Amino acid sequence: MNAIEFYNVWEKYRIKFIKEEKVHWEEIWALEDISFKLNTGEVLGIIGQNGAGKTTLLKLIAGMLMPDKGKIDVEGRVAMLMELGAGFNPEFTGRENVTLNARIYGFDEEALNQQMEKIVEFAGLGSFIDAPVKYYSQGMYTRLAFALAIHVNPDILLIDDILAVGDEEAQQKCINKIFELKQSGKTIVLVSHDMNMINRLCNRVILLHKSRIVKDGLPQQVIQHYLETVGDKRGITVLEKDDLRVAFNNGKLNFSYNDGLLTKGTGAFVSFLLPEVNLWSSSSNLSWQIKSSGINEIIAEGRSHEEAVSLIWKIQIEEKQLQCKVELKDEALKDAHMNFFLISDYKEWVSLEKEGEFPVFAHKLNWKEIDFSSHKYSMLGLIPDAQNYKLPFLAFEIEDNRDCCFKLFNTGYEQESRVIQLPLSGNETISAIIKFFPERDEFEDYIKQERQKLLLRQQEEEVRLRASRSIKSDDLYLFADLEARSLRLYFKDKEITRSPGLHISFLSNGSWHDTSSCDWQVRKEDETLHLNFTWKELQFTSKCTLYFKDNSLIWQAECDYAGSFDLDPLKFGLLLIPEYRKFFCGHQEGKFPEEFSIWQDIPLQDVCPGLFGLKKENILPAVTLKNKNNFTCVIQNSDAVFSCRGLQLCLHKDITKDKNFSFDTEIAFLGNESSINKYLIEKKELWLLRKKTEEELIYAKRNISQGAFRLFADTETKILRLYYMDEEITQNKGLYATVYNADTKRWFHSYEAEWEVEKISEEELVLSFNYEELLLTEIWTLCFKEENSLEFNIKFKAEKPLLLNNRNVSLEIKDKFKNWFTAYEKGDFSVNKYIADFCPIRLKDHRVSRVILDSGSNTRIPRLFFEASSQPDKRILGINKLRKDTQEEYICLDFSLVVSRNERTVKPGTHTYFQGKIILGKDIKLEKENLFTKSVEFAKNDLKFIFDRGRGKVFLGEKELTSGLGLYTAVRSLGIWLDSYQATWMVNKKEDNKIIVCGDWPFIPISQIWQIKLIDKNSIFCKVDMEVYEDMSLEVEQVNLMLSPEYKAWIIPDVNNGGFLDEYSQYYDFSPFRFWYGKADKIVVTSDCFPKITFESEVKNDYLRAVIENTDDLHQARRVQYQKINVNKTQPGKYLYFQGIIKLEI
Amino acid sequence: MTIKQLKAKYSGSKLGIWWTIVTPLILAASINFIFNEIFKINIPNYTLLVLSGIIPWMFFSNAISEVTNSFIVNIPILKQAILPRELIPLSNVLANFLVFLIGFSITLPLFIIFNLRVITVFLFLIIPLSFLLIFIIGLGFIFSSFNVFSKDLPHFLSIGLMIWFWITPVFYSIDMLSFPYRWICLLNPLTYYVIPCQVILFEGRLPPPLTVGISFLISLFFFIIGYLFFIKKEPQLLKRI
């Protein structure tokens, strides 16, 4: 059945011409006498030049035009895709437009709803479907139009060359859809300039030329005819031989094989850059004339209008081969090349060096060059898609094989072609040969042959080159590889170096340079290689001479350096293959690490031995470097990328600073290792000897001793160790000092400082510990004076004012001691219990300056005496037992200094920090300490009051009524309790029955002034003022009176009374034996044998509470207390802390 | 298609279809103001008289000026879709007719309020109005086809319509004119459509059969001439767009 019938159709246009303001109309026939019949299901392609009447023909089919003469019959519904946006109202949304158009095509509501979803999906516009189409991009427009046109289910679909619009994916989708429609038997009429698309889609093609049908038939034939005929007749010729057919058409060359067109678009042409206008022009723009035409040969000449450019093409055809000689006659043309546009069915390419697949067409218009980084291709093969068995394999060659080479491109997907490009230059003839291989085997054989030829050429070339740049001696062979800038060494034809082989490298101005990045000059003379390395920018030249002597390579270098930066270091060396696993250097022997991770220097004991190198490995010879000038040797293991071993000699700036300096070494390759081994043994003995004496010397320098007592300053571990009878008694950190710096808020320990040791005599050692961060140096002078007695003296040397809040000296010793003694107390370590890994021993009186430890029955361990002899009244002793790693136990003794507020700052200069004494011996006795130097005693009759560093003791005759700390104050700041016994005190005023004392608190910025007065023979008045210096939190303020346990009962007059229990808490921070707590200003305690005591408060404060309780187990005393709780922060200022009277009833 | 034309006309405007209602009301108000307050014309319900004539006139003039451009405006449709080309001027005129009907339905109660008799006869309006529609369609074929070839037509039309307005008895009654001026009116085909409207709406009487008969003949004549003209010009017309 015929879908479309044309009977002698004529169509004319009246066209208005305006020339010199005169208007005349001319009638032009757009179509003349067109007759054809198209069957249903046929796909018709219409081709022809622009203006041939293609679109008019389509419009006539569509009914958009009516014929002027003749008759047209069209059966069925027609949909068409023509100009962009036609049929859409820009104000309406995509959906509305689809609806309207569908109505026009005669869809009812139901059919429309069915199709709508499909259309929307196919168009792929997403939410844009509901936006007015005036906001659409061109691609969106087309997609929507296409979606609409195919979904209205037309019987005949007309497409006017619009598929070029849109991205590749969308385009592919449309083409696929057209194929689908073709399969489903629709009639399609397609107008396109894309011959390949026409070829693929159509089963019939009509060629229109000058308004008439010139040819009507199968696509292949018609397209062929089109390419061969359309154009200036003078410039058209066709050559044909067997299956090969070549058409030259006015500067364009198209060829087909076995009726399959291989070129695409304009085929092969020359494009050149016109220098005057800077525009690219094509050979098809020239006017052409066939000069001669034979059976196998065409010569054609093309000239531009101005005769400026002239091109001569000579095309020869042989069996399965096409030769194309192009001569460009214009010297002014700078840039020109010949392009072969080939169909995209060629999927893979092959060159002599490489092969690959073409990527997908990624861009719309941009060309993409395909992998041609470094290679120059003088031959290129193209392999068609395996499915398309009709296409021949192609091989492109350049005939006389000069320097020029092919380039390979993908065009954008609009053109969808493979392009082979060949550069041309003026007044030169370039001849390209294209070979056609219908069979794969032939093609592969050809490629193989060509590759072998190339290989052969390259090998010859290489051999020739090598000979001029290499020297040889027996098994050894040195080659200066200029391409890789590498000096390679071969042993028995196996390369034993890794690139860059023998090299020079140096660090200059912060960056590394080496011979792989400089200019090389190579000269060979009498089996000697002269190599000049020049770093121009750095003004450094090194002239190296290399030659073999027996089994050694002699390497001499004269260096000339005029640059301003130091070359430090400058290394001469070589990189060797990783098969070498063992090295030696002087006496040292070792193995390289198993794995290559990062470049690393192998640690060497002797950095400038006379000989170093690599040891023998199977067949590989040992490599040794002679170090004649005492340079520094380096043995390196590379990273994973290089995976090699490095041997280098380093020159430092003491040598390289000279303008001229020289270097020489001898690299020996030894098949026999005996000489190395001999050398090693010799060196080893020497080294051991030297090392031994050295070690002994060092060791002696750090020891002082007297009798059985020895001190060793262990600089390795930074520990001061004490020995008795050569058995160490210190443990963990030994003897050390600690300070807390309030500026940096950090603790500093002497075992973390920089150490320096100086031995003055066999009995005296001076150590200095440098805390760099604080600019502080501690100078320890340790000296044996009396027998078994080590006296030491620590001084600060501060360079800037520092805030040092804590200053401790600690001694950590082995857990061999059983008992401890102070002047007042003694104890047994086994009694106390650990809290975590820490066992603090509570002392009733920790303000002592001497302590003795005794090991009990263990006779090997002497008694240990530790004394702080400077500022003894300000020392607080700490005794702790510690567990390290929950296993090892040790004892820590420390003396910390009470640092009051105004003593915190250490001024620049030298200060004594600590003086102390350690005695180790069998019989050390502890004398009673007389630390009451600062205590004040005054009495009235029998009543006596002793003030001792923050605690007040009340005596009646010889009987002490108080106990433990007696009268004292305590405050809590930020959760920490601090009592007056921890403060440092000064007596301001002392009269017969009155004292005024002032105490500075450590750690917190407060001080207190106590006024104590004996009013009469049985009353003591006390007043406490407190001065606060900074904003601070004082949560609790207390005044306590610790009384003898002889007191058995208590009374709060008019309120309550009760008795004390004789039980005391083991937990000192927790009082389970509190008997009363409440508001009161008078507390009375009574005893059978002691006088009744009334403790009265004269302070009127709502927050003041009285407390009656037992102390803990340590003091075993009664405590009566006034306590005040503060809610707010305490502002700086002076406050009345407490005022009251202690009354005795005698 | 007609709906599409309407949509296109009012898409992008905020009041949309309400313009069709607002325009005649404003017109009526301004006529009332000018003739009663300024000129103080002494004809009872003069405003209604003018309104009854001006409504069909406005339909005529709007439709003619729009239909003239209908091919030009709808070039995109002509290029994309394959459809009978006659539909384009036809739908255009129908769209205008629809607008006219909506506007007219608003003003109709006015006439009924002032003259209750109108209620009995207003259905007869269908006759002159449908004749007018046919007349406009015929004229529209000619003008719209012609407009594709000569772009001068719209300019000519804007002046022509102005003159045509004054020779149509809208502000005056045909009885006010004496011969020979009355001939001008009588030769004007539009007179035969306006008078029946005036008679029905203003006087509440049935229109004279002679006038209706003449208008029928005129419509038929122009419709046939117009369509023939279009058929003849269609091939050339397609080439010009």
GROMACS .gro file of C-alpha atoms in nm, chain A residues 11-13 25 62-66 68 78-80 82-83 86-89 91-92 96 100-101 104-105, chain B residues 1 3-4 7-9 11-12 75-83 85 231 234-236 238-241:
model
   52
   11GLU     CA    1   0.606   2.388  -0.634
   12LYS     CA    2   0.717   2.746  -0.674
   13TYR     CA    3   0.798   3.033  -0.451
   25TRP     CA    4   0.931   3.952  -0.774
   62ALA     CA    5   0.279   1.720   0.579
   63GLY     CA    6   0.018   1.925   0.397
   64MET     CA    7   0.171   2.243   0.517
   65LEU     CA    8   0.217   2.343   0.160
   66MET     CA    9  -0.002   2.271  -0.136
   68ASP     CA   10   0.114   2.439  -0.749
   78VAL     CA   11   0.128   1.262   0.982
   79ALA     CA   12   0.348   1.391   1.264
   80MET     CA   13   0.655   1.592   1.206
   82MET     CA   14   1.078   2.038   1.204
   83GLU     CA   15   1.190   2.373   1.320
   86ALA     CA   16   0.708   2.521   1.627
   87GLY     CA   17   0.367   2.443   1.760
   88PHE     CA   18   0.438   2.539   2.116
   89ASN     CA   19   0.292   2.843   2.277
   91GLU     CA   20   0.336   3.114   2.752
   92PHE     CA   21   0.197   2.768   2.824
   96GLU     CA   22  -0.046   2.234   2.854
  100LEU     CA   23  -0.325   2.130   2.318
  101ASN     CA   24  -0.115   1.969   2.050
  104ILE     CA   25  -0.500   1.915   1.744
  105TYR     CA   26  -0.380   1.567   1.650
 1147MET     CA   27  -0.888   2.536   1.992
 1149ILE     CA   28  -1.042   2.766   2.447
 1150LYS     CA   29  -0.675   2.769   2.363
 1153LYS     CA   30  -0.627   3.099   2.731
 1154ALA     CA   31  -0.355   3.250   2.520
 1155LYS     CA   32  -0.530   3.585   2.525
 1157SER     CA   33  -0.257   3.406   3.014
 1158GLY     CA   34  -0.017   3.631   3.193
 1221ILE     CA   35   0.239   3.064   1.259
 1222PRO     CA   36   0.390   2.821   1.511
 1223ILE     CA   37   0.080   2.607   1.499
 1224LEU     CA   38   0.071   2.614   1.124
 1225LYS     CA   39   0.432   2.503   1.113
 1226GLN     CA   40   0.405   2.219   1.357
 1227ALA     CA   41   0.061   2.073   1.339
 1228ILE     CA   42  -0.122   1.954   1.040
 1229LEU     CA   43  -0.479   2.077   1.063
 1231ARG     CA   44  -0.621   2.600   0.822
 1377ILE     CA   45  -0.960   2.849  -0.061
 1380GLU     CA   46  -0.450   2.902   0.070
 1381PRO     CA   47  -0.155   2.761  -0.134
 1382GLN     CA   48   0.015   3.100  -0.156
 1384LEU     CA   49   0.112   2.863   0.318
 1385LYS     CA   50   0.422   2.964   0.129
 1386ARG     CA   51   0.428   3.302   0.290
 1387ILE     CA   52   0.426   3.191   0.644
   0.00000   0.00000   0.00000
